[in-house]
Coordinates of C-alpha atoms in Angstrom, one line a residue:
Chain A
G267 CA 79.9 67.5 59.1
A268 CA 79.5 71.2 58.8
V269 CA 80.9 72.9 55.7
V270 CA 82.9 76.1 55.5
S271 CA 83.6 77.6 52.1
Q272 CA 86.1 80.2 51.0
H273 CA 86.2 82.4 47.9
P274 CA 88.2 82.8 45.9
S275 CA 90.3 79.6 46.1
W276 CA 93.3 81.5 44.5
V277 CA 94.0 85.0 43.5
I278 CA 96.9 86.8 41.9
C279 CA 97.1 90.6 42.3
K280 CA 99.5 93.4 41.7
S281 CA 101.4 95.0 44.5
G282 CA 99.5 97.9 46.1
T283 CA 96.0 96.6 45.3
S284 CA 93.5 95.2 47.9
V285 CA 92.1 91.7 47.9
K286 CA 89.0 90.5 49.7
I287 CA 88.6 86.9 50.8
E288 CA 85.3 85.5 51.9
C289 CA 84.6 82.8 54.4
R290 CA 81.1 81.3 54.7
S291 CA 79.6 78.8 57.0
L292 CA 77.2 77.0 54.7
D293 CA 74.9 75.1 57.0
F294 CA 75.4 76.6 60.4
Q295 CA 75.7 79.9 62.0
A296 CA 79.0 81.1 63.5
T297 CA 79.3 84.1 65.8
T298 CA 83.1 83.6 65.7
M299 CA 85.3 82.7 62.8
F300 CA 89.1 82.4 62.7
W301 CA 91.6 83.5 60.1
Y302 CA 94.9 81.8 59.7
R303 CA 97.9 82.3 57.4
Q304 CA 100.4 79.7 56.3
F305 CA 103.7 80.5 54.7
P306 CA 105.4 77.7 52.7
K307 CA 106.6 74.8 54.8
Q308 CA 105.4 76.4 58.0
S309 CA 102.5 75.7 60.3
L310 CA 99.3 77.6 60.3
M311 CA 99.4 80.8 62.4
L312 CA 96.3 82.3 63.8
M313 CA 95.9 85.9 62.6
A314 CA 92.7 87.1 64.1
T315 CA 89.4 86.1 65.6
S316 CA 86.4 87.5 63.7
N317 CA 83.4 88.3 65.9
E318 CA 79.9 88.9 64.5
G319 CA 78.7 92.4 65.4
S320 CA 81.9 93.6 67.0
K321 CA 85.5 94.2 66.2
A322 CA 87.9 91.5 65.4
T323 CA 90.6 90.5 67.8
Y324 CA 94.1 90.4 66.2
E325 CA 97.1 88.3 67.3
Q326 CA 100.3 90.1 68.2
G327 CA 102.2 91.2 65.3
V328 CA 99.3 91.2 62.9
E329 CA 98.5 94.7 61.5
K330 CA 94.8 95.3 61.9
D331 CA 94.9 98.2 59.4
K332 CA 96.4 96.0 56.8
F333 CA 94.2 92.9 57.4
L334 CA 90.7 94.2 57.6
I335 CA 88.1 91.8 59.0
N336 CA 84.4 92.2 58.8
H337 CA 82.0 89.7 60.2
A338 CA 78.8 91.1 58.6
S339 CA 76.5 88.2 59.3
L340 CA 76.3 84.9 61.2
T341 CA 77.5 83.1 58.1
L342 CA 80.0 85.4 56.5
S343 CA 83.4 86.8 57.5
T344 CA 85.6 88.7 55.1
L345 CA 89.3 89.3 55.2
T346 CA 90.6 92.2 53.1
V347 CA 94.3 92.5 52.5
T348 CA 94.9 96.1 51.9
S349 CA 97.8 97.5 49.8
A350 CA 99.1 94.0 49.3
H351 CA 102.8 93.4 48.9
P352 CA 104.7 90.3 47.8
E353 CA 105.5 89.4 51.4
D354 CA 101.7 89.0 51.9
S355 CA 101.7 86.1 49.5
S356 CA 100.5 83.2 51.5
F357 CA 97.8 80.6 52.0
Y358 CA 94.9 82.0 54.0
I359 CA 92.5 79.6 55.8
C360 CA 89.4 80.4 57.8
S361 CA 87.6 78.2 60.3
A362 CA 84.4 78.3 62.2
P363 CA 83.3 76.3 65.2
S364 CA 80.3 74.0 65.3
G365 CA 81.1 71.7 68.1
E366 CA 84.5 71.3 66.6
Q367 CA 86.4 73.5 64.2
F368 CA 85.6 73.3 60.6
F369 CA 88.0 74.7 58.1
G370 CA 87.6 76.3 54.7
P371 CA 89.6 75.0 51.8
G372 CA 91.9 78.0 51.8
T373 CA 92.8 80.8 49.5
R374 CA 96.2 81.1 47.9
L375 CA 97.2 84.7 47.5
T376 CA 100.1 85.6 45.2
V377 CA 101.1 89.3 45.1
L378 CA 103.2 90.2 42.1
Chain B
K273 CA 100.9 81.4 76.1
Q274 CA 100.1 77.9 74.8
E275 CA 102.9 76.3 72.7
V276 CA 102.2 73.2 70.7
T277 CA 105.1 71.1 69.4
Q278 CA 105.2 68.1 67.2
I279 CA 107.9 65.5 66.9
P280 CA 109.3 64.4 64.6
A281 CA 109.2 67.3 62.1
A282 CA 109.5 64.8 59.2
L283 CA 109.1 61.1 59.0
S284 CA 109.6 58.6 56.1
V285 CA 108.5 55.0 56.5
P286 CA 108.0 52.0 54.2
E287 CA 104.4 51.0 53.3
G288 CA 102.8 48.8 55.8
E289 CA 104.6 50.1 58.9
N290 CA 102.8 51.3 62.0
L291 CA 103.8 54.7 63.1
V292 CA 103.3 57.2 65.9
L293 CA 103.2 61.0 65.7
N294 CA 103.7 63.0 68.8
C295 CA 102.2 66.3 69.9
S296 CA 102.9 68.2 73.2
F297 CA 101.4 71.3 74.6
T298 CA 102.5 73.5 77.5
D299 CA 99.1 74.5 79.0
S300 CA 96.9 71.6 80.1
A301 CA 93.8 73.9 80.4
I302 CA 92.4 72.8 77.0
Y303 CA 88.9 72.1 75.8
N304 CA 89.9 69.6 73.2
L305 CA 92.6 68.5 70.8
Q306 CA 92.3 67.9 67.1
W307 CA 94.4 66.1 64.6
F308 CA 94.4 67.3 61.0
R309 CA 95.8 66.3 57.8
Q310 CA 97.0 68.8 55.2
D311 CA 97.9 67.8 51.6
P312 CA 100.2 70.2 49.7
G313 CA 98.5 73.4 48.8
K314 CA 95.2 72.2 50.2
G315 CA 93.1 73.1 53.2
L316 CA 92.8 71.1 56.4
T317 CA 91.0 67.8 56.8
S318 CA 89.9 67.0 60.4
L319 CA 90.9 63.5 61.4
L320 CA 90.1 63.1 65.0
L321 CA 88.7 65.2 67.8
I322 CA 89.4 64.4 71.4
Q323 CA 87.5 66.2 74.1
S324 CA 89.4 67.1 77.2
S325 CA 87.5 64.5 79.2
Q326 CA 88.3 61.7 76.8
R327 CA 91.5 59.7 76.6
E328 CA 91.4 58.5 73.0
Q329 CA 89.5 58.4 69.8
T330 CA 89.6 55.9 66.9
S331 CA 88.7 56.2 63.3
G332 CA 89.7 53.4 60.9
R333 CA 93.4 52.9 61.0
L334 CA 93.9 56.0 63.1
N335 CA 94.0 56.2 66.9
A336 CA 94.6 59.3 68.9
S337 CA 95.3 59.5 72.6
L338 CA 95.3 62.4 75.0
D339 CA 97.1 62.7 78.3
K340 CA 96.1 66.2 79.4
S341 CA 98.0 66.2 82.6
S342 CA 101.3 65.6 80.9
G343 CA 100.4 67.7 77.9
R344 CA 100.8 65.0 75.3
S345 CA 98.8 63.5 72.5
T346 CA 99.8 60.8 70.0
L347 CA 98.4 59.9 66.7
Y348 CA 98.9 56.2 65.8
I349 CA 98.6 55.2 62.2
A350 CA 98.3 51.5 61.5
A351 CA 99.4 49.7 58.4
S352 CA 100.5 52.9 56.6
Q353 CA 99.8 53.5 53.0
P354 CA 101.3 55.8 50.3
G355 CA 98.0 57.8 50.4
D356 CA 98.7 58.6 54.0
S357 CA 101.6 60.9 52.9
A358 CA 100.8 64.4 54.0
T359 CA 101.5 66.9 56.8
Y360 CA 99.8 66.1 60.1
L361 CA 98.9 68.9 62.4
C362 CA 97.6 68.8 65.9
A363 CA 95.8 71.7 67.4
V364 CA 94.5 72.4 70.9
T365 CA 91.6 74.6 71.8
G366 CA 91.8 76.7 75.0
N367 CA 90.8 80.3 74.9
Q368 CA 92.1 80.2 71.4
F369 CA 93.1 77.7 68.8
Y370 CA 96.7 76.8 68.7
F371 CA 98.4 74.7 66.0
G372 CA 101.4 72.5 66.3
T373 CA 104.4 72.7 64.1
G374 CA 103.4 69.7 62.0
T375 CA 104.9 66.4 61.0
S376 CA 105.5 65.8 57.3
L377 CA 104.9 62.1 56.6
T378 CA 106.1 60.2 53.6
V379 CA 105.0 56.6 53.1
I380 CA 107.2 54.8 50.6
P381 CA 105.6 52.2 48.3

């Protein structure tokens, strides 16, 4: 099946700094990618839909100025958590469709 | 808005038992339904994908059914093994992708 990668797999940062997470489709092109967040012992929640060449679509309650999404090419979407705070600590997963949805391995963000 | 619910939230069974996980969704206008497995701290592993026109899919010891009209899907796991212990998520694709609440499965050796 298709492969989606994420980088980094984990990151620890200080409160107030910004963190960039990359999502790449390795062997297919994706005009759309999805970003999810998962808090401990909770299900995945869709944060936003990343659209190549246009603005991302954010789910209700997700601050678009805080979670910047850039879909620069057909194989890369980035999520930047700006001015991160401890409550942003979470597991972030991206997915991209190629017939079915393929998921990245996730990025664990810890904000101190 | 689509709501996806999974029952039970947690399940503990002895090794070798057959078990059923349930998933229900409120809007039957879906393109497909997927079942995933998630190990602690890991990403998702896709188990089975059922297109909206299909009624079931099988892979090894896993069988998933879909009744779109009633908004239900079941994941049947035969002869459970300790390695099956994980959280199982169902997700439906409509205009967006919606995840269920998950079932945490523990198979006791």
